[in-house]
Amino acid sequence: YNTNPDGDPVISYIDDDDNDGDAKEITMVTHFGSQWMALLPDFVEYVAKSLKNPNSLASRYRDFLINARKLMTDETFIPTLLVHAYPYNETLPVLKEDGSLDAMPSMKAIRYERMDEHVPSAFGYFNNQQRYEVPKSSEADEPKLWGPYFLGIYDLGDIVDSGALFIRKVSVNVDPNIVYMFPVSRESDIPYIRWPNELQISEKPNWERIKQEMMKKAKEEEEKKVKEKQ
């Protein structure tokens, strides 16, 4: 391997399915994805077998990274390999010239989570809805900045729209209803409940405090009547 003027490695390789046995060259432009991904079984098998072949694209690319002392995580190595490995790269969503998707997939994410600071999303989505906060009396830990934030019943509509297989995160100490609802066997089992335009919830009634306030008010009124008679 060597590098092109842009600094991307040019890998020379021979894959197991190359019948002529001739070496091929390809410029590996680094791509980034997610650790949560849906991969076709054929591609998974290709990666597993390729890493056992020292001359394959996967092995030569791995060797380049090691020799160049470059640190690459799994959410970078796998997407980069997928983008450059034929014919598996033809299974990727088609992008238009402006960078938008040619067609929206039915499953936009493997998991659904509230990461409100990550805007806009890959699909141009801005989240402008309210979200669940941890009650002061709750045993749940307060989410850190950048989330993920806790989900609840009002997030079910967005969960359905995402087509995700998993959700993150929920807690019986924030909204137990959503915890008791899952898992489900079919997407149609999830009710399509969304956030109202604006939701304001009353404080939890403190009946002991209310009783004391009522008793205090009654006592003050009684004392006032006594003074008026004097």
XYZ file of N, CA and C in Angstrom:
690
model
N 0.837 -1.194 0.000
C 0.000 0.000 0.000
C 0.870 1.241 0.000
N 0.292 2.305 -0.475
C 0.920 3.621 -0.380
C -0.189 4.631 -0.131
N 0.090 5.901 -0.266
C -0.939 6.909 -0.042
C -1.040 7.824 -1.248
N -2.264 8.326 -1.486
C -2.463 9.273 -2.574
C -2.236 10.686 -2.046
N -2.269 11.703 -2.904
C -1.991 13.080 -2.454
C -2.887 13.563 -1.324
N -4.101 12.989 -1.215
C -5.023 13.414 -0.165
C -4.735 12.732 1.170
N -3.782 11.811 1.174
C -3.436 11.138 2.422
C -4.179 9.843 2.658
N -5.122 9.479 1.778
C -5.851 8.226 1.939
C -5.005 7.062 1.424
N -4.998 5.930 2.123
C -4.162 4.806 1.693
C -4.684 4.149 0.416
N -3.772 3.776 -0.463
C -4.109 3.010 -1.653
C -3.735 1.565 -1.366
N -4.729 0.693 -1.241
C -4.522 -0.685 -0.818
C -4.486 -1.615 -2.034
N -3.477 -2.455 -2.096
C -3.382 -3.507 -3.105
C -3.792 -4.816 -2.441
N -4.750 -5.525 -3.042
C -5.300 -6.701 -2.360
C -5.759 -7.761 -3.359
N -5.953 -8.966 -2.852
C -6.518 -10.073 -3.621
C -7.535 -10.763 -2.721
N -8.811 -10.693 -3.076
C -9.851 -11.332 -2.271
C -10.028 -12.788 -2.696
N -10.664 -13.578 -1.849
C -10.869 -15.004 -2.130
C -11.715 -15.237 -3.370
N -12.637 -14.298 -3.673
C -13.531 -14.496 -4.808
C -12.955 -13.987 -6.121
N -11.696 -13.532 -6.113
C -11.058 -13.088 -7.352
C -10.538 -14.308 -8.107
N -11.264 -14.697 -9.157
C -10.908 -15.915 -9.885
C -9.587 -15.788 -10.636
N -9.271 -14.580 -11.122
C -8.043 -14.419 -11.896
C -6.805 -14.298 -11.014
N -7.007 -14.017 -9.728
C -5.878 -13.933 -8.809
C -5.036 -12.689 -8.969
N -5.486 -11.743 -9.799
C -4.736 -10.503 -9.999
C -5.012 -9.525 -8.857
N -3.986 -8.815 -8.469
C -4.140 -7.829 -7.402
C -4.904 -6.609 -7.911
N -5.714 -6.041 -7.033
C -6.467 -4.829 -7.347
C -6.024 -3.720 -6.405
N -6.249 -2.495 -6.820
C -5.920 -1.350 -5.985
C -7.167 -0.503 -5.743
N -7.257 0.019 -4.542
C -8.397 0.859 -4.198
C -7.960 1.882 -3.165
N -8.458 3.102 -3.322
C -8.182 4.156 -2.341
C -9.222 4.082 -1.239
N -8.776 3.905 -0.021
C -9.678 3.736 1.119
C -9.919 5.080 1.798
N -11.050 5.677 1.515
C -11.449 6.928 2.161
C -12.191 6.573 3.447
N -11.755 7.108 4.553
C -12.325 6.759 5.855
C -13.769 7.240 5.974
N -14.632 6.369 6.463
C -16.036 6.695 6.722
C -16.360 6.358 8.171
N -17.353 7.042 8.685
C -17.743 6.852 10.081
C -19.199 6.419 10.144
N -19.484 5.485 11.040
C -20.859 5.023 11.221
C -21.196 4.904 12.690
N -21.898 3.862 13.031
C -22.328 3.638 14.408
C -22.004 2.207 14.806
N -21.842 2.008 16.118
C -21.671 0.649 16.614
C -22.973 -0.131 16.501
N -24.080 0.596 16.483
C -25.389 -0.031 16.326
C -25.727 -0.004 14.841
N -25.630 -1.137 14.185
C -25.877 -1.176 12.748
C -26.521 -2.497 12.365
N -27.227 -2.504 11.247
C -27.829 -3.717 10.703
C -27.024 -4.125 9.471
N -26.377 -5.275 9.530
C -25.525 -5.748 8.444
C -26.117 -7.014 7.836
N -25.988 -7.141 6.525
C -26.453 -8.345 5.845
C -25.560 -9.525 6.207
N -26.137 -10.713 6.364
C -25.330 -11.895 6.710
C -24.183 -12.146 5.734
N -24.404 -11.871 4.445
C -23.346 -12.097 3.451
C -22.130 -11.215 3.722
N -22.375 -9.975 4.112
C -21.262 -9.069 4.390
C -20.539 -9.481 5.666
N -21.281 -9.905 6.677
C -20.658 -10.357 7.927
C -19.753 -11.556 7.651
N -20.241 -12.490 6.828
C -19.434 -13.665 6.475
C -18.197 -13.250 5.678
N -18.364 -12.269 4.799
C -17.235 -11.774 4.007
C -16.144 -11.195 4.900
N -16.531 -10.387 5.879
C -15.552 -9.781 6.784
C -14.821 -10.860 7.583
N -15.574 -11.813 8.115
C -14.970 -12.873 8.924
C -13.957 -13.693 8.116
N -14.333 -14.040 6.888
C -13.425 -14.830 6.049
C -12.241 -14.001 5.569
N -12.503 -12.730 5.234
C -11.441 -11.881 4.702
C -10.326 -11.647 5.706
N -10.674 -11.530 6.961
C -9.663 -11.274 7.986
C -8.765 -12.494 8.217
N -9.163 -13.649 7.685
C -8.321 -14.851 7.760
C -7.411 -14.974 6.534
N -7.695 -14.172 5.508
C -6.890 -14.162 4.293
C -5.945 -12.967 4.353
N -4.641 -13.178 4.478
C -3.703 -12.060 4.653
C -3.632 -11.114 3.461
N -4.128 -11.537 2.296
C -4.058 -10.702 1.093
C -5.369 -9.984 0.788
N -6.388 -10.198 1.604
C -7.701 -9.609 1.333
C -7.712 -8.111 1.621
N -8.754 -7.460 1.151
C -8.897 -6.022 1.389
C -8.973 -5.717 2.881
N -9.761 -6.504 3.621
C -9.907 -6.263 5.056
C -8.577 -6.417 5.782
N -7.825 -7.471 5.456
C -6.543 -7.709 6.133
C -5.493 -6.672 5.760
N -5.419 -6.323 4.470
C -4.432 -5.322 4.040
C -4.746 -3.952 4.651
N -6.029 -3.638 4.747
C -6.404 -2.364 5.354
C -6.087 -2.366 6.845
N -6.356 -3.491 7.512
C -6.007 -3.630 8.931
C -4.501 -3.479 9.127
N -3.716 -4.132 8.262
C -2.254 -4.063 8.381
C -1.756 -2.629 8.185
N -2.385 -1.902 7.242
C -1.996 -0.502 7.037
C -2.202 0.307 8.303
N -3.338 0.122 8.941
C -3.648 0.880 10.152
C -2.656 0.560 11.270
N -2.302 -0.725 11.395
C -1.359 -1.128 12.441
C 0.025 -0.548 12.166
N 0.499 -0.700 10.940
C 1.844 -0.225 10.602
C 1.944 1.301 10.622
N 0.849 1.957 10.302
C 0.833 3.416 10.320
C 0.553 3.964 11.722
N 0.348 3.041 12.664
C 0.061 3.407 14.054
C -1.145 4.331 14.159
N -2.191 3.948 13.403
C -3.445 4.710 13.425
C -4.473 3.951 14.239
N -5.119 4.666 15.145
C -6.160 4.073 15.979
C -7.500 4.192 15.258
N -8.161 3.059 15.019
C -9.449 3.083 14.338
C -10.432 2.211 15.103
N -11.589 2.772 15.440
C -12.605 2.052 16.194
C -13.477 1.223 15.256
N -14.297 0.358 15.845
C -15.154 -0.503 15.039
C -16.192 0.292 14.253
N -16.651 1.445 14.812
C -17.640 2.227 14.069
C -17.016 3.006 12.910
N -15.701 2.873 12.729
C -15.019 3.456 11.578
C -14.519 2.367 10.630
N -13.940 1.307 11.172
C -13.371 0.245 10.348
C -14.443 -0.450 9.507
N -15.542 -0.859 10.154
C -16.592 -1.592 9.439
C -17.270 -0.726 8.375
N -17.700 0.508 8.691
C -18.302 1.338 7.632
C -17.352 1.612 6.470
N -16.073 1.856 6.767
C -15.107 2.107 5.692
C -14.972 0.892 4.788
N -14.920 -0.275 5.382
C -14.823 -1.506 4.594
C -16.084 -1.726 3.770
N -17.251 -1.447 4.365
C -18.519 -1.646 3.663
C -18.637 -0.730 2.451
N -18.188 0.510 2.586
C -18.296 1.476 1.495
C -17.430 1.073 0.298
N -16.325 0.356 0.543
C -15.380 0.056 -0.528
C -15.433 -1.385 -1.031
N -16.120 -2.272 -0.332
C -16.135 -3.696 -0.704
C -17.296 -3.986 -1.652
N -16.975 -4.356 -2.873
C -18.001 -4.730 -3.854
C -18.318 -6.213 -3.691
N -19.565 -6.654 -3.817
C -20.772 -5.917 -4.200
C -21.576 -5.392 -3.011
N -21.017 -5.496 -1.808
C -21.780 -5.152 -0.609
C -22.053 -3.659 -0.526
N -21.182 -2.839 -1.140
C -21.422 -1.395 -1.108
C -22.639 -0.998 -1.938
N -23.113 -1.904 -2.801
C -24.308 -1.595 -3.591
C -25.590 -1.762 -2.785
N -25.481 -2.291 -1.562
C -26.652 -2.436 -0.702
C -26.896 -1.182 0.138
N -25.994 -0.205 0.068
C -26.132 1.022 0.854
C -27.217 1.926 0.262
N -27.847 2.761 1.089
C -28.832 3.717 0.575
C -28.217 4.627 -0.486
N -29.007 4.950 -1.486
C -28.541 5.794 -2.587
C -28.657 7.265 -2.193
N -27.571 8.006 -2.397
C -27.562 9.434 -2.086
C -27.720 10.262 -3.356
N -28.453 11.359 -3.245
C -28.572 12.302 -4.346
C -27.338 13.196 -4.388
N -27.246 14.043 -5.396
C -26.088 14.927 -5.529
C -25.983 15.915 -4.376
N -27.126 16.290 -3.785
C -27.094 17.248 -2.677
C -26.825 16.571 -1.336
N -26.597 15.249 -1.362
C -26.286 14.526 -0.142
C -27.484 13.934 0.573
N -28.700 14.224 0.114
C -29.896 13.676 0.747
C -30.161 12.265 0.231
N -30.975 11.521 0.963
C -31.287 10.147 0.579
C -32.258 10.124 -0.586
N -32.037 9.204 -1.513
C -32.935 9.043 -2.652
C -34.287 8.499 -2.209
N -34.282 7.652 -1.179
C -35.525 7.100 -0.623
C -35.322 6.879 0.866
N -36.349 7.139 1.643
C -36.251 6.965 3.082
C -36.420 5.493 3.436
N -35.521 4.927 4.213
C -35.653 3.523 4.621
C -36.759 3.369 5.654
N -37.303 2.152 5.767
C -38.356 1.907 6.754
C -37.777 1.893 8.168
N -36.513 1.502 8.298
C -35.849 1.507 9.590
C -34.763 2.569 9.563
N -35.027 3.703 10.204
C -34.091 4.813 10.186
C -32.986 4.659 11.224
N -33.168 3.760 12.187
C -32.172 3.575 13.230
C -32.342 2.203 13.851
N -31.237 1.618 14.342
C -31.313 0.353 15.056
C -31.942 0.573 16.422
N -31.604 1.695 17.053
C -32.181 2.007 18.354
C -32.715 3.438 18.324
N -33.738 3.685 19.116
C -34.256 5.039 19.243
C -33.851 5.577 20.604
N -33.318 6.784 20.615
C -32.954 7.433 21.862
C -33.091 8.934 21.686
N -33.252 9.633 22.813
C -33.330 11.092 22.794
C -31.939 11.656 23.013
N -31.327 12.118 21.954
C -30.034 12.802 22.022
C -30.259 14.184 21.430
N -30.961 15.036 22.167
C -31.475 16.282 21.610
C -30.395 17.226 21.097
N -29.188 17.135 21.663
C -28.136 18.059 21.227
C -27.554 17.658 19.870
N -27.821 16.430 19.420
C -27.328 15.971 18.120
C -28.288 16.435 17.026
N -28.247 17.691 16.665
C -29.162 18.234 15.661
C -28.378 18.982 14.592
N -28.856 18.966 13.344
C -29.941 18.075 12.911
C -29.455 16.639 12.818
N -30.388 15.693 12.793
C -30.018 14.289 12.655
C -29.595 14.022 11.217
N -29.203 12.776 10.945
C -28.795 12.406 9.593
C -29.934 12.570 8.600
N -31.158 12.612 9.111
C -32.323 12.759 8.241
C -32.889 14.184 8.299
N -32.093 15.125 8.841
C -32.515 16.518 8.858
C -33.575 16.832 9.898
N -33.662 16.010 10.944
C -34.724 16.157 11.939
C -34.247 16.969 13.139
N -35.038 17.965 13.521
C -34.792 18.748 14.736
C -35.847 18.363 15.770
N -35.415 17.972 16.959
C -36.360 17.615 18.009
C -36.711 18.857 18.814
N -37.967 19.285 18.723
C -38.395 20.466 19.464
C -39.482 20.125 20.480
N -39.523 18.867 20.909
C -40.525 18.420 21.860
C -39.991 18.490 23.286
N -40.919 18.458 24.227
C -40.518 18.369 25.620
C -39.908 16.993 25.872
N -39.284 16.820 27.023
C -38.754 15.504 27.373
C -38.922 15.273 28.871
N -38.801 14.036 29.252
C -38.983 13.653 30.651
C -37.754 14.048 31.481
N -38.022 14.632 32.628
C -36.966 14.947 33.572
C -37.069 14.007 34.768
N -35.960 13.784 35.425
C -35.930 12.884 36.573
C -36.538 13.587 37.784
N -37.585 13.026 38.384
C -38.167 13.648 39.585
C -37.144 13.730 40.718
N -37.290 14.735 41.560
C -36.344 14.916 42.663
C -36.360 13.732 43.620
N -37.520 13.066 43.741
C -37.633 11.930 44.658
C -37.205 10.612 44.011
N -36.829 10.653 42.726
C -36.504 9.427 41.992
C -35.111 8.928 42.339
N -34.936 7.610 42.231
C -33.629 6.989 42.446
C -32.805 6.951 41.160
N -33.409 7.358 40.053
C -32.691 7.348 38.775
C -31.657 8.459 38.739
N -30.553 8.192 38.058
C -29.503 9.196 37.907
C -29.910 10.237 36.872
N -29.586 11.474 37.127
C -29.874 12.551 36.192
C -29.038 12.357 34.926
N -29.661 12.374 33.732
C -28.884 12.207 32.488
C -27.852 13.305 32.329
N -26.714 12.943 31.775
C -25.677 13.921 31.521
C -26.015 14.718 30.264
N -25.399 15.879 30.129
C -25.581 16.683 28.933
C -25.222 15.851 27.710
N -25.968 15.985 26.644
C -25.864 15.201 25.412
C -26.551 13.847 25.534
N -27.268 13.635 26.651
C -28.098 12.457 26.768
C -27.305 11.162 26.873
N -28.001 10.019 26.640
C -29.401 9.933 26.240
C -30.347 10.246 27.389
N -31.494 10.832 27.045
C -32.480 11.190 28.036
C -33.499 10.067 28.193
N -34.218 10.088 29.312
C -35.196 9.038 29.570
C -36.410 9.179 28.642
N -36.938 8.036 28.240
C -38.116 7.993 27.380
C -39.346 7.673 28.218
N -40.517 8.050 27.677
C -41.778 7.765 28.343
C -42.872 7.520 27.317
N -44.082 7.416 27.810
C -45.221 7.081 26.962
C -45.385 8.043 25.787
N -45.129 9.337 26.020
C -45.327 10.316 24.953
C -44.292 10.193 23.835
N -43.272 9.387 24.025
C -42.265 9.167 22.984
C -42.620 7.999 22.068
N -43.714 7.300 22.334
C -44.052 6.101 21.571
C -44.246 6.394 20.081
N -44.839 7.535 19.747
C -45.046 7.871 18.342
C -43.742 7.983 17.586
N -42.752 8.658 18.195
C -41.443 8.793 17.554
C -40.728 7.444 17.472
N -40.951 6.587 18.458
C -40.357 5.251 18.426
C -40.906 4.467 17.247
N -42.217 4.548 17.034
C -42.840 3.865 15.892
C -42.292 4.409 14.573
N -42.204 5.727 14.467
C -41.720 6.344 13.228
C -40.279 5.950 12.908
N -39.474 5.723 13.927
C -38.060 5.403 13.703
C -37.864 4.008 13.139
N -38.821 3.099 13.393
C -38.660 1.721 12.943
C -37.594 0.977 13.714
N -37.107 1.547 14.814
C -35.991 0.969 15.566
C -36.380 -0.349 16.228
N -35.378 -1.202 16.402
C -35.577 -2.488 17.062
C -35.407 -2.384 18.573
N -34.662 -1.369 19.027
C -34.386 -1.197 20.444
C -34.634 0.259 20.825
N -34.881 0.496 22.127
C -35.023 1.864 22.626
C -34.078 2.045 23.817
N -33.680 3.283 24.040
C -32.755 3.613 25.116
C -32.925 5.102 25.455
N -33.130 5.420 26.766
C -33.221 4.529 27.885
C -34.508 4.775 28.642
N -34.918 3.801 29.457
C -36.158 3.896 30.216
C -35.878 3.527 31.663
N -36.782 3.928 32.549
C -36.619 3.629 33.970
C -37.979 3.621 34.646
N -38.185 2.652 35.536
C -39.424 2.617 36.316
C -39.496 3.796 37.273
N -38.364 4.452 37.503
C -38.326 5.596 38.403
C -38.596 6.921 37.695
N -38.794 6.863 36.373
C -39.115 8.073 35.606
C -40.510 7.937 35.009
N -40.730 6.928 34.164
C -42.059 6.617 33.644
C -42.184 5.093 33.548
N -42.770 4.463 34.565
C -42.876 3.001 34.575
C -43.782 2.452 33.480
N -44.695 3.268 32.960
C -45.647 2.789 31.964
C -44.956 2.247 30.717
N -43.932 2.953 30.242
C -43.254 2.516 29.036
C -42.427 1.253 29.305
N -41.955 1.096 30.544
C -41.204 -0.107 30.907
C -42.115 -1.326 30.869
N -43.341 -1.180 31.401
C -44.273 -2.299 31.443
C -44.821 -2.639 30.060
N -44.750 -1.722 29.125
C -45.323 -1.939 27.791
C -44.450 -2.823 26.912
N -43.142 -2.767 27.104
C -42.221 -3.504 26.242
C -41.706 -4.755 26.945
N -41.242 -5.762 26.161
C -41.143 -5.784 24.694
C -42.475 -6.129 24.036
N -42.569 -5.882 22.732
C -43.740 -6.221 21.938
C -43.314 -7.140 20.796
N -44.271 -7.897 20.271
C -43.982 -8.828 19.176
C -44.061 -8.153 17.819
N -44.915 -7.135 17.717
C -45.121 -6.448 16.437
C -45.151 -4.943 16.662
N -44.738 -4.211 15.640
C -44.767 -2.754 15.738
C -46.189 -2.250 15.946
N -47.153 -2.972 15.379
C -48.556 -2.553 15.499
C -49.062 -2.651 16.935
N -48.325 -3.325 17.809
C -48.721 -3.418 19.216
C -48.391 -2.142 19.992
N -47.628 -1.243 19.382
C -47.236 -0.003 20.061
C -48.250 1.095 19.742
N -48.941 1.647 20.722
C -49.893 2.739 20.452
C -49.150 3.990 19.985
N -49.747 4.679 19.027
C -49.103 5.858 18.441
C -49.441 7.079 19.293
N -48.689 7.250 20.373
C -48.901 8.355 21.312
C -47.742 9.330 21.173
N -48.063 10.592 20.954
C -47.030 11.609 20.758
C -47.186 12.713 21.807
N -46.160 13.544 21.899
C -46.196 14.663 22.820
C -47.267 15.666 22.380
N -48.072 16.191 23.322
C -48.974 17.293 22.989
C -48.156 18.512 22.578
N -48.830 19.507 22.033
C -48.134 20.719 21.622
C -47.356 21.316 22.779
N -47.952 21.303 23.955
C -47.261 21.732 25.173
C -47.947 21.070 26.349
N -47.168 20.479 27.215
C -47.716 19.747 28.352
C -47.206 20.347 29.652
N -48.139 20.679 30.540
C -47.771 21.191 31.856
C -48.456 20.332 32.906
N -47.675 19.724 33.766
C -48.198 18.795 34.761
C -48.189 19.464 36.128
N -49.248 19.222 36.887
C -49.326 19.803 38.229
C -48.337 19.117 39.166
N -48.035 19.784 40.266
C -47.197 19.164 41.277
C -47.948 18.008 41.923
N -47.198 17.054 42.454
C -47.814 15.941 43.159
C -48.447 16.466 44.442
N -49.751 16.209 44.669
C -50.419 16.752 45.857
C -49.771 16.273 47.152
N -49.538 17.210 48.038
C -49.031 16.904 49.381
C -50.182 17.131 50.343
N -50.960 16.066 50.600
C -52.194 16.231 51.358
C -51.937 16.619 52.813
N -50.853 16.196 53.370
C -50.541 16.575 54.740
C -50.303 18.080 54.829
N -49.598 18.615 53.843
C -49.343 20.059 53.827
C -50.637 20.823 53.592
N -51.471 20.309 52.681
C -52.751 20.965 52.387
C -53.635 20.982 53.637
N -53.640 19.855 54.367
C -54.451 19.793 55.582
C -53.980 20.815 56.615
N -52.668 20.916 56.769
C -52.124 21.866 57.737
C -52.458 23.297 57.341
N -52.406 23.601 56.040
C -52.732 24.943 55.568
C -54.211 25.261 55.799
N -55.081 24.266 55.560
C -56.519 24.467 55.777
C -56.821 24.677 57.260
N -56.142 23.892 58.106
C -56.352 24.036 59.555
C -55.854 25.395 60.036
N -54.726 25.856 59.507
C -54.184 27.152 59.878
C -55.122 28.271 59.450
N -55.671 28.147 58.231
C -56.586 29.166 57.733
C -57.866 29.205 58.563
N -58.385 28.016 58.919
C -59.607 27.953 59.733
C -59.376 28.561 61.111
N -58.203 28.314 61.682
C -57.873 28.861 62.997
C -57.775 30.378 62.936
N -57.146 30.893 61.859
C -57.029 32.352 61.715
C -58.394 32.991 61.552
N -59.299 32.368 60.808
C -60.652 32.918 60.635
C -61.421 32.904 61.950
N -61.231 31.829 62.740
C -61.914 31.732 64.028
C -61.403 32.812 64.978
N -60.090 33.019 64.988
C -59.511 34.052 65.842
C -59.989 35.436 65.409
N -60.163 35.619 64.096
C -60.637 36.906 63.596
C -62.061 37.179 64.057
N -62.904 36.152 64.046
C -64.296 36.307 64.488
C -64.364 36.644 65.972
N -63.481 36.024 66.769
C -63.452 36.284 68.218
C -63.079 37.734 68.484
N -62.096 38.239 67.734
C -61.672 39.639 67.912
C -62.772 40.599 67.524
N -63.534 40.275 66.476
C -64.604 41.150 66.026
C -65.712 41.249 67.057
N -65.935 40.179 67.857
C -66.985 40.175 68.884
C -66.559 40.948 70.127
N -65.279 41.095 70.343
C -64.802 41.784 71.542
C -64.981 43.305 71.463
